[in-house]
Tab-separated table of C-alpha atoms and ligand atoms in Angstrom:
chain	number	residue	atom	x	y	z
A	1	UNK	CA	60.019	-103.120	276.908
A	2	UNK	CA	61.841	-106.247	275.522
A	3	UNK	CA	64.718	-104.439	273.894
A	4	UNK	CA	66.380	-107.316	270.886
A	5	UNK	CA	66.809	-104.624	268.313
A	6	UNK	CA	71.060	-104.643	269.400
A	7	UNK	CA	73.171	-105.038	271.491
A	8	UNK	CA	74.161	-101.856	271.552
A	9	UNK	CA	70.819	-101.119	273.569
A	10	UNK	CA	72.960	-102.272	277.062
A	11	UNK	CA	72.591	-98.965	279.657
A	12	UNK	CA	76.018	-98.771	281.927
A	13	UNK	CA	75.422	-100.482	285.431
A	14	UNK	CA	75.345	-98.330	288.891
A	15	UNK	CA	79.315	-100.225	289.174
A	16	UNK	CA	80.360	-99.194	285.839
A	17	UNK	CA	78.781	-95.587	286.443
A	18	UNK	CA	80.754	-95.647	289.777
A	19	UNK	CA	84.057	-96.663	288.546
A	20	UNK	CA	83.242	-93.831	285.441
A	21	UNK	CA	82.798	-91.042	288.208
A	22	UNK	CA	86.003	-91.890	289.415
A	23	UNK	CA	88.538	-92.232	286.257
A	24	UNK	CA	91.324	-90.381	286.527
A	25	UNK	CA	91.771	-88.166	283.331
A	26	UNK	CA	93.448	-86.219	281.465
A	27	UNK	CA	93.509	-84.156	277.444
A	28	UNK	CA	93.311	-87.340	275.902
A	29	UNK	CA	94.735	-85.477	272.871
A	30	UNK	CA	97.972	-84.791	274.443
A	31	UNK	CA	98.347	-88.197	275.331
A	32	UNK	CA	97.824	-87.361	278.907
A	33	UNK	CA	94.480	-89.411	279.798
A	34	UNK	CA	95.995	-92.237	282.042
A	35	UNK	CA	92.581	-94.265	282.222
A	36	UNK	CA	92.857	-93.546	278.353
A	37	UNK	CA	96.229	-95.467	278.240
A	38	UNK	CA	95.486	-98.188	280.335
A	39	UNK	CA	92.523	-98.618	278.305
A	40	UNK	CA	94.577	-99.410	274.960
A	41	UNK	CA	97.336	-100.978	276.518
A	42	UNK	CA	95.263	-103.841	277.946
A	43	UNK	CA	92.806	-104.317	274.895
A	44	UNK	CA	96.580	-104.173	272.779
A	45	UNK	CA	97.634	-107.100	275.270
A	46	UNK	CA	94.577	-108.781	274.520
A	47	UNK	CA	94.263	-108.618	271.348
A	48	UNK	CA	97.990	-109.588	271.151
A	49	UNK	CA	99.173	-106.295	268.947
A	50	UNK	CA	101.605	-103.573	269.848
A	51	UNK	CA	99.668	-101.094	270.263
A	52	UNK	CA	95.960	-99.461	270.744
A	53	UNK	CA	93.853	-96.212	270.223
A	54	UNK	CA	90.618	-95.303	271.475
A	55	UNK	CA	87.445	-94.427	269.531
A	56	UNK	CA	84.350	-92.684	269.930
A	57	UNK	CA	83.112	-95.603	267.241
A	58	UNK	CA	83.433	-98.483	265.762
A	59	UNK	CA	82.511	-96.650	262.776
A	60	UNK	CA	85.382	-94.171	262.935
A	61	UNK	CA	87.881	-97.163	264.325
A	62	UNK	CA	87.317	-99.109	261.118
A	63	UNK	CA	87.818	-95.871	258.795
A	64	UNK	CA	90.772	-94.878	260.450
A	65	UNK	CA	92.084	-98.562	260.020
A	66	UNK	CA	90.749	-98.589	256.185
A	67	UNK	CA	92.396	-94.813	255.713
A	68	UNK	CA	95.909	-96.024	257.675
A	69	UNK	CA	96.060	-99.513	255.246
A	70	UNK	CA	95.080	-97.669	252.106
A	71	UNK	CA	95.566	-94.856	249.786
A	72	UNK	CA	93.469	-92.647	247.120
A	73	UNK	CA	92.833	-94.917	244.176
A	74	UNK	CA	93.589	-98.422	246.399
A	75	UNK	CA	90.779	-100.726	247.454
A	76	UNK	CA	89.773	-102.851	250.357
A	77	UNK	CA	88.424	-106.676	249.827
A	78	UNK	CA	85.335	-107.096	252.263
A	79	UNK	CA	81.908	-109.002	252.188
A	80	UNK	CA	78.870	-107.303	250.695
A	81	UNK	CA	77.313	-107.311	254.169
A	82	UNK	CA	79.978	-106.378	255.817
A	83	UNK	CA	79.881	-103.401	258.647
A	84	UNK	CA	82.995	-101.828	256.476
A	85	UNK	CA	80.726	-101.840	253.524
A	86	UNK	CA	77.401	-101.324	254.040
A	87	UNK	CA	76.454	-100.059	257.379
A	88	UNK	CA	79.486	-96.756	257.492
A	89	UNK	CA	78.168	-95.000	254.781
A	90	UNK	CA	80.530	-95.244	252.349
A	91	UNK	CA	82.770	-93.571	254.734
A	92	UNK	CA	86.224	-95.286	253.113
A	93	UNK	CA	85.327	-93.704	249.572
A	94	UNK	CA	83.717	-90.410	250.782
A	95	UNK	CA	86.775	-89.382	252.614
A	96	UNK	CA	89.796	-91.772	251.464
A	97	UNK	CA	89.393	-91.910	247.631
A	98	UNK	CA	89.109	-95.895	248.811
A	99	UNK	CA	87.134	-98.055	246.714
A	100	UNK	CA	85.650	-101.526	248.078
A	101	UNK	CA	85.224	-104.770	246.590
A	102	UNK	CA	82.456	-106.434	248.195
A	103	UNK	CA	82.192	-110.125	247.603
A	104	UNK	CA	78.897	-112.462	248.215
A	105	UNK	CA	79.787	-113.850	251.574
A	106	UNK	CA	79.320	-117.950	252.210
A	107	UNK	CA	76.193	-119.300	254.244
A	108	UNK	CA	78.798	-119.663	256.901
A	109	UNK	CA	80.163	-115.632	257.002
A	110	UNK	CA	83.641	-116.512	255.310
A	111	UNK	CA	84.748	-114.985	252.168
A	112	UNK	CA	85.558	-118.337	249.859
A	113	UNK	CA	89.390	-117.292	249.630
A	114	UNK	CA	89.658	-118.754	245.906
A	115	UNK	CA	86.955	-115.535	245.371
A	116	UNK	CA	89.069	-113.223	247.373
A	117	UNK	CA	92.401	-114.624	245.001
A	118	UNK	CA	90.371	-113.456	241.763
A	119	UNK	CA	89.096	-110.816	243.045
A	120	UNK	CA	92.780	-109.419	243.727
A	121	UNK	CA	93.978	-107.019	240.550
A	122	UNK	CA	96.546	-107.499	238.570
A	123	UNK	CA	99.442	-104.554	239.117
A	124	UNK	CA	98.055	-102.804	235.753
A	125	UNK	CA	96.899	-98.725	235.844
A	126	UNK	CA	93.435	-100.079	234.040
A	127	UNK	CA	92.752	-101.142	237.764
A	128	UNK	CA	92.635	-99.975	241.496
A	129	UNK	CA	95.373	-101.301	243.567
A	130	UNK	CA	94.231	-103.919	245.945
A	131	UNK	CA	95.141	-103.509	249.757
A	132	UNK	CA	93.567	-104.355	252.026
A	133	UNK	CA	91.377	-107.900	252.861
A	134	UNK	CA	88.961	-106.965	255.692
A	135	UNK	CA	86.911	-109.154	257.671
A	136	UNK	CA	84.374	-109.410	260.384
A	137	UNK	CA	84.059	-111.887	263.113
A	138	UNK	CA	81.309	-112.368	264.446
A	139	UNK	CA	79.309	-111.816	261.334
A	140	UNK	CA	76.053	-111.804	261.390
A	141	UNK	CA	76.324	-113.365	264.624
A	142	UNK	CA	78.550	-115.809	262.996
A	143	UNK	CA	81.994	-117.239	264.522
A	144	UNK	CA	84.691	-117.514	261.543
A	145	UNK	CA	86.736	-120.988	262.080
A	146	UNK	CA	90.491	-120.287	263.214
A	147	UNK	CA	91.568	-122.601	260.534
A	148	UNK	CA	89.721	-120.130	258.171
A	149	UNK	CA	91.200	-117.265	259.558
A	150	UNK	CA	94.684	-118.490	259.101
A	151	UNK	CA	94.078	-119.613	255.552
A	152	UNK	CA	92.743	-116.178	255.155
A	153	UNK	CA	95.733	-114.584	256.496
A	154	UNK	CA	97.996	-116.484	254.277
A	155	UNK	CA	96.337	-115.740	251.514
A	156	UNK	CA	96.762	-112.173	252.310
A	157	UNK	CA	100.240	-112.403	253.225
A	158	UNK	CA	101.288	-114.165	249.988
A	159	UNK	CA	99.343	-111.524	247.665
A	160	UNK	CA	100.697	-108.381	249.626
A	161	UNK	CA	97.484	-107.367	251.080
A	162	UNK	CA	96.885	-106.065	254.642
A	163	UNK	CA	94.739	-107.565	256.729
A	164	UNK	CA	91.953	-105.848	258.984
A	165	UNK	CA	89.354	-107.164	261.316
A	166	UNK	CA	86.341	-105.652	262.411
A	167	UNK	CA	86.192	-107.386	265.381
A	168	UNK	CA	83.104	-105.542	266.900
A	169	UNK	CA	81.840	-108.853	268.203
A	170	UNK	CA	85.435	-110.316	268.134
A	171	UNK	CA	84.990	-111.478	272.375
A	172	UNK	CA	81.511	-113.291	271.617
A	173	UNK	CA	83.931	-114.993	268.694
A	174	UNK	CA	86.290	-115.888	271.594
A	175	UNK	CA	84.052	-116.814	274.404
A	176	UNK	CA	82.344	-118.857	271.664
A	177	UNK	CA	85.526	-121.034	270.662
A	178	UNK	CA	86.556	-120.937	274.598
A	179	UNK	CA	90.163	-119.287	273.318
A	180	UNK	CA	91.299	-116.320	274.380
A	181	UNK	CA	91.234	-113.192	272.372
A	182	UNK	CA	94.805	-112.819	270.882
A	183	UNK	CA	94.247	-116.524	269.351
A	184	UNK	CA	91.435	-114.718	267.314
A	185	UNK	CA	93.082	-111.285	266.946
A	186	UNK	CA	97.179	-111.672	266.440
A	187	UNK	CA	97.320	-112.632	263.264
A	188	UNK	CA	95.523	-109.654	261.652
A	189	UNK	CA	97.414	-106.141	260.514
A	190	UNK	CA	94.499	-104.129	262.745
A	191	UNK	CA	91.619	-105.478	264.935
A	192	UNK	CA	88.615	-103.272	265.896
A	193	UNK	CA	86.792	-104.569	268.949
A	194	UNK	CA	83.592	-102.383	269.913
A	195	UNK	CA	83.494	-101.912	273.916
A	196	UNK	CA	79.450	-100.351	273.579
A	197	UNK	CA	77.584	-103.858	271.743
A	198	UNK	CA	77.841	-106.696	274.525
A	199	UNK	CA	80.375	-105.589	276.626
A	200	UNK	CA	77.858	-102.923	277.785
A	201	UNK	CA	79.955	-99.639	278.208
A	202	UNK	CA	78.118	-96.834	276.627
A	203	UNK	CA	80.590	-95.941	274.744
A	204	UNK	CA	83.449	-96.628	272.419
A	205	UNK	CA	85.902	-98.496	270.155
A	206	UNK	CA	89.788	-99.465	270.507
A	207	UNK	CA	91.551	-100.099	267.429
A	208	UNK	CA	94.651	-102.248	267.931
A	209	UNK	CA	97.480	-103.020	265.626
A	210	UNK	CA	101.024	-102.630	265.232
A	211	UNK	CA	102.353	-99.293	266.445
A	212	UNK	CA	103.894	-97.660	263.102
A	213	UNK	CA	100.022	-98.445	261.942
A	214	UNK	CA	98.291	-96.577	264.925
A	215	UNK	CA	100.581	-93.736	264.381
A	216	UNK	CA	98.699	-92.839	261.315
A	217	UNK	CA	95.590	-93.733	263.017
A	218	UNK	CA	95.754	-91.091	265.496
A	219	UNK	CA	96.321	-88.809	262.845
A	220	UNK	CA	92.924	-89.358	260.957
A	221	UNK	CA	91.285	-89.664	264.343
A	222	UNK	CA	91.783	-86.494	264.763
A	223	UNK	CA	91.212	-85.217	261.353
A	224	UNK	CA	88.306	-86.863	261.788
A	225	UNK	CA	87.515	-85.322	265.018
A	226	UNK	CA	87.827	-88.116	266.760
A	227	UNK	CA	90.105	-86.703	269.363
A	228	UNK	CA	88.809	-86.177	272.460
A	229	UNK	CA	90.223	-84.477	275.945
A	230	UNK	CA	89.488	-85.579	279.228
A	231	UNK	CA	88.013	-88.973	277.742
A	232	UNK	CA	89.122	-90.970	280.819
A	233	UNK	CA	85.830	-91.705	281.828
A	234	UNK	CA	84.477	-93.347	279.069
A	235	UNK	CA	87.797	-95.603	279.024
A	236	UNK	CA	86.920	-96.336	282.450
A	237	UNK	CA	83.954	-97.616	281.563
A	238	UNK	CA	85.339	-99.925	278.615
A	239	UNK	CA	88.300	-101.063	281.610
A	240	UNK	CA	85.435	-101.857	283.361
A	241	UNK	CA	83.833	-104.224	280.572
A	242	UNK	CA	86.799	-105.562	279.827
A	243	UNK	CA	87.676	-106.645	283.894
A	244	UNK	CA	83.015	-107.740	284.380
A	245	UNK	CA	81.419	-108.496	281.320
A	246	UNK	CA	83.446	-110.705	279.098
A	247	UNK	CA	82.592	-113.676	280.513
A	248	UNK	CA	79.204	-113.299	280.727
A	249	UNK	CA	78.888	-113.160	277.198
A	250	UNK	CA	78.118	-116.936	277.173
A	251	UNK	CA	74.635	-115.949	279.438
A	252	UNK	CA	73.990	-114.604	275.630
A	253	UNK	CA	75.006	-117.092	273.820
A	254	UNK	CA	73.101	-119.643	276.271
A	255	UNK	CA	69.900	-117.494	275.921
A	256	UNK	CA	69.743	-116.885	272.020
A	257	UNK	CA	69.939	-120.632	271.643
A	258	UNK	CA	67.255	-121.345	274.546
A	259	UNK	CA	65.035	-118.410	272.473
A	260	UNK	CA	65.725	-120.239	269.294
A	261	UNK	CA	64.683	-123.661	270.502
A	262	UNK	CA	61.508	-121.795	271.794
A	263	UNK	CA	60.693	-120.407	268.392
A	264	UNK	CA	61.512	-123.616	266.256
A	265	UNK	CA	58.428	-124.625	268.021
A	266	UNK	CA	56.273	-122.100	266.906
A	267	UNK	CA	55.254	-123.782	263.406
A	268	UNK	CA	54.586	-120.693	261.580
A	269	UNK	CA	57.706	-118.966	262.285
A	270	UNK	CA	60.961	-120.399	260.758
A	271	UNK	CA	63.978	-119.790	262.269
A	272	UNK	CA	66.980	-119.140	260.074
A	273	UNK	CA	69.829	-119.026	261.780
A	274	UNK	CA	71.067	-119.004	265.862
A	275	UNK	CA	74.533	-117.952	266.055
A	276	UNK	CA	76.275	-116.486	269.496
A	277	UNK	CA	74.115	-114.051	270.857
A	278	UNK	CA	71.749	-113.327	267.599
A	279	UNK	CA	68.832	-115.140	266.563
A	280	UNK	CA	67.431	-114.877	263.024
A	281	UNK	CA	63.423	-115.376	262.079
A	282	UNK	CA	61.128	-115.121	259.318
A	283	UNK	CA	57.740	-116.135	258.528
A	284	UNK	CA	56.700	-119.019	257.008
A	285	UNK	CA	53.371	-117.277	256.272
A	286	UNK	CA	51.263	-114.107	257.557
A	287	UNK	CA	51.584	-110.874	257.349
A	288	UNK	CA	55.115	-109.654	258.679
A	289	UNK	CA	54.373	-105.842	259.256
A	290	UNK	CA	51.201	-107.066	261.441
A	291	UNK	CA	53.875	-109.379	263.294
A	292	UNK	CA	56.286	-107.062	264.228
A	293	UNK	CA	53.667	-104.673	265.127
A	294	UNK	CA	51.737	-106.978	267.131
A	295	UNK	CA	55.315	-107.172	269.022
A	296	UNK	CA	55.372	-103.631	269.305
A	297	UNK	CA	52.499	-103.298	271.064
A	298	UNK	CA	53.210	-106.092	273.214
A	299	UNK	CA	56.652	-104.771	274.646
A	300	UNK	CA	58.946	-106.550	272.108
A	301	UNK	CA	61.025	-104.969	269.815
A	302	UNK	CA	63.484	-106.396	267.468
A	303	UNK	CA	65.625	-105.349	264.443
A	304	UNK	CA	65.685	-106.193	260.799
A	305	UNK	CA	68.711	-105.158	259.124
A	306	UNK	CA	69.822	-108.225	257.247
A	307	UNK	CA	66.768	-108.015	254.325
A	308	UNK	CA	63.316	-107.207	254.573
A	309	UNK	CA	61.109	-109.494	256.653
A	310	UNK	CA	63.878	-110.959	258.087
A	311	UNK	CA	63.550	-110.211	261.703
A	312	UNK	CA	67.065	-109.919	263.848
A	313	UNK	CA	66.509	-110.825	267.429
A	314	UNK	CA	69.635	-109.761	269.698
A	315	UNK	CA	69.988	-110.845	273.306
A	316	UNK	CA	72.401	-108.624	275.729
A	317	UNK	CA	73.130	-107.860	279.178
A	318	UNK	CA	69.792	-106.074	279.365
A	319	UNK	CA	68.208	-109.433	278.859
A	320	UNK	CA	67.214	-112.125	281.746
A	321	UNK	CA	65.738	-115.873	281.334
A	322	UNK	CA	61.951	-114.248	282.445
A	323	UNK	CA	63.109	-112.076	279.186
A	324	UNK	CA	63.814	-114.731	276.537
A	325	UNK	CA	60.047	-116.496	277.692
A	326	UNK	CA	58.453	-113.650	277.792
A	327	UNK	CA	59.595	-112.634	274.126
A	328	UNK	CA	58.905	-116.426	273.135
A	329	UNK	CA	55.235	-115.893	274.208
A	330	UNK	CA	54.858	-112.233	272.603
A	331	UNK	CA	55.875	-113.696	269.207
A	332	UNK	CA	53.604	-117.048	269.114
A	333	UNK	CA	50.879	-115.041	270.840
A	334	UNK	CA	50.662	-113.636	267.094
A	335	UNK	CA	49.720	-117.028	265.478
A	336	UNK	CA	47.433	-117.758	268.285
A	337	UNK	CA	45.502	-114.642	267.781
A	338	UNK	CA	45.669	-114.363	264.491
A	339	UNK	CA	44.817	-118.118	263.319
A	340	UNK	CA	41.292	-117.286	264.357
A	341	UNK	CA	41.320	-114.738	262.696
A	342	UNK	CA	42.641	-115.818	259.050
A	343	UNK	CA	39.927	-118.906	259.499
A	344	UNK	CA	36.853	-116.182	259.750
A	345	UNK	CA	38.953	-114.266	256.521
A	346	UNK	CA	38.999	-117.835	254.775
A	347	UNK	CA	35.551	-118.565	255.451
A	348	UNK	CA	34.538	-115.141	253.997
A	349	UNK	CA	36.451	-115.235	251.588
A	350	UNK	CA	35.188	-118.997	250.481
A	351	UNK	CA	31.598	-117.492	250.859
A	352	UNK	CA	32.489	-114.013	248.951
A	353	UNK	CA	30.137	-113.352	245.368
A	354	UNK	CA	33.598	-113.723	243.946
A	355	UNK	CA	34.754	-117.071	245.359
A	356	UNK	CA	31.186	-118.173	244.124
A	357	UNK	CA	31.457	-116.511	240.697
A	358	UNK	CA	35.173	-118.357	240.636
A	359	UNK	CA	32.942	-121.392	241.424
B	1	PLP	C1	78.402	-101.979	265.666
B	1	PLP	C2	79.390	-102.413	264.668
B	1	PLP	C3	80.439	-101.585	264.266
B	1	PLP	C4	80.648	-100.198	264.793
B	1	PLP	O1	79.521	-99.471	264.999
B	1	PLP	P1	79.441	-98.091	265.780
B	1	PLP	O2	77.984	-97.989	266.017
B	1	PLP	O3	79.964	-97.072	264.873
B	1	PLP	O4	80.226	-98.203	267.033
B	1	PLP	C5	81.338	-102.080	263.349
B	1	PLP	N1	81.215	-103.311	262.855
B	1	PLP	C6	80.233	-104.143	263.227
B	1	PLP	C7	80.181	-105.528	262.663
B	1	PLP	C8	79.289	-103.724	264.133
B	1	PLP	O5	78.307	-104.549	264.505
C-alpha cells in the first residue's frame, strides 16, 4: 500500500526503536524523565525560546498554548483552515471559554494583516477581548515568507496581542527556506512543532516558548491529562528525529514536486497546488469517488481534507522514488481505463430512444 493520506502515517525505524528501548527515564510528572528534558531543552534551543514541554499531541500542545495566552471570554485570531480552528474540535472554546476568529486565509496561507488589524476589537464589554494572533507554517503545505512573519509579529506586538505558532510542519518551513529553525520560530510568544508528521517518531509534540508561559502550560497539561510518567522513551524517539530526519525532509520536498510534474501531465487531472512535501489534485472531469476508489484498489491511498473532491497527496519517510512512479501510474491508469469506457457510455448514450427523441 501507497500510504499519501499524512504524514503522520511514518512507522519508527529498527534505529529509532533501538535508541527508544534504551532511553533512560524517569516520572515525567515529577520532572524526573532525563530523556524528557533533553528532549525540550534542545527543541527550546532550536526553536530559539527559553523553554519547552512535551506533548502527547499537537492537538493538546496548541490548547495548552491557546489556554496559557488566553482567558474565559478572550479570543484567538487564526485562519478558517487553520489546525487551531478546525481540525481540534473546538477544543479552545469547549474547555477555555476561548472564542476564535477565523479569517479567510490568502491563496498564499498568510492572514492579509490589514484583515487581522480590523478584525482586532475595540477595548469595549459589547466585545470579546482579543489575544492572541495564531498562525501555522507550513499551511496547507505552504511556507509563510519571513518578511510576512515579521510584519505579522509587529502587528501583533503593536496591538497587544500574543503571538502563537502552530508550527507542526515548522522544519519542512525551514528546510524549505534553507534557514535554520529559530529564524522561523524566535519571534513568536509559543511555537508548537509536531515530532510524529515528517520527522517520523510515533509520537508527540513539544511546545516551546518563554518559561513564565510554559509554567502555565504544564499546568493544563496535566489538567488535561497530558502528564505522563516514565515518558522517556517516546522523547527518545523525538531526540532521535530531531539528530536523523530533519534533513531529509528535502527527499519530500524533492519527491512531491517530481509527483506533481508527473501528474500535470496527466490531462484530466489538474493539479492545484505543490507546496513542500504536499501535493494537491482535483479533477478536471470524471467521476471522483470512482477515482479514488480505483486508487484504493490499486494500493494508493490519499487524503482529502481541504474540501470535497479535492484530493491531498502527502509524501513522507515511508515514501521512495519507485513510490512517487508507482502512485503516478495508479492515478493516470484511471483515465486510461476509464476513457474507453466513457466513449462506449457516449456512444450509448448518443444512440439511447432519448438522445433520438432529443433529436
Ligand atoms: C497534525 C497537526 C497538528 C497536531 O495534530 P495531532 O494529531 O494532535 O498531533 C497541529 N497542527 C497542524 C497544522 C497539524 O498538521
Amino acid at each position: 500500500m501507497i500510504d499519501l493520506r499524512s504524514d503522520t502515517v511514518t512507522v519508527p525505524c529498527d534505529a529509532m526503536r533501538r535508541a527508544m528501548a534504551a532511553a533512560e527515564v524517569g516520572d515525567d510528572v515529577y520532572d524526573e524523565d532525563p530523556t524528557v528534558k533533553s528532549l525540550e531543552a534542545k527543541l527550546a534551543e532550536m526553536a530559539g525560546q527559553e523553554a519547552a514541554l512535551f506533548f502527547p499531541s499537537g492537538t493538546q500542545s496548541n490548547l495548552a498554548a491557546l489556554l496559557s495566552h488566553c482567558r474565559r471570554g478572550d479570543e484567538y485570531i487564526a485562519a478558517q483552515n487553520a489546525h487551531t480552528y478546525r481540525y481540534e474540535a473546538g477544543g479552545a472554546a469547549v474547555l477555555g471559554g476561548i472564542q476564535p476568529q477565523p479569517l479567510d486565509a490568502e491563496e498564499d496561507g498568510t492572514l492579509d494583516l490589514k484583515k487581522v488589524a480590523a478584525a482586532v476589537k475595540a477595548d469595549d464589554f459589547h466585545f470579546a477581548r482579543t489575544r492572541l494572533l495564531a498562525l501555522e507554517n507550513t499551511t496547507g503545505g505552504k511556507v509563510l515568507p519571513l518578511d510576512y512573519l515579521s510584519r505579522a509579529h509587529e502587528l501583533a506586538r503593536a496591538r497587544n496581542l500574543g503571538f502563537h505558532l502552530d508550527g507542526a510542519r515548522a522544519f519542512n518551513a525551514a528546510v524549505a527556506l534553507g534557514v535554520e529553525l529559530s529564524e522561523i520560530t524566535a519571534q513568536f510568544d509559543s511555537v508548537s512543532i509536531c515530532l510524529s508528521k515528517g520527522l517520523g517518531a510515533p509520537v508527540g509534540s513539544v511546545l516551546c516558548a518563554r518559561r513564565e508561559l510554559i509554567k502555565r502550560a504544564r499546568r493544563w497539561r496535566k489538567m488535561t491529562g497530558g502528564g505522563m510518567r516514565q515518558v522517556g522513551m517516546l522523547a527518545a524517539a523525538g531526540l532521535f528525529a530531531l539528530k536523523h530526519n530533519i534533513a531529509r525532509l528535502a527527499d519530500d520536498h524533492a519527491r512531491a514536486q517530481q509527483l506533481a510534474e508527473k501528474l500535470m501531465r496527466i490531462d484530466e487531472l489538474e493539479v492545484r497546488g505543490a507546496h513542500t512535501n504536499m501535493v494537491f489534485i482535483t479533477l478536471r472531469d470524471g467521476d471522483y469517488d470512482a477515482f479514488r476508489e480505483h486508487a484504493r484498489k490499486n494500493g494508493l491511498r490519499f487524503g482529502e481534507r481541504v474540501a470535497p473532491g479535492v484530493a491531498r497527496l502527502v509524501v513522507h519517510k515511508g515514501i521512495d522514488d519507485r513510490a512517487i512512479e508507482d502512485a503516478a501510474r495508479i492515478l493516470g491508469g484511471f483515465f486510461a481505463e476509464h476513457s474507453g469506457a466513457s466513449e462506449r457510455e457516449k456512444l450509448r448514450a448518443t444512440n439511447s430512444p432519448r438522445a433520438a427523441r432529443a433529436r
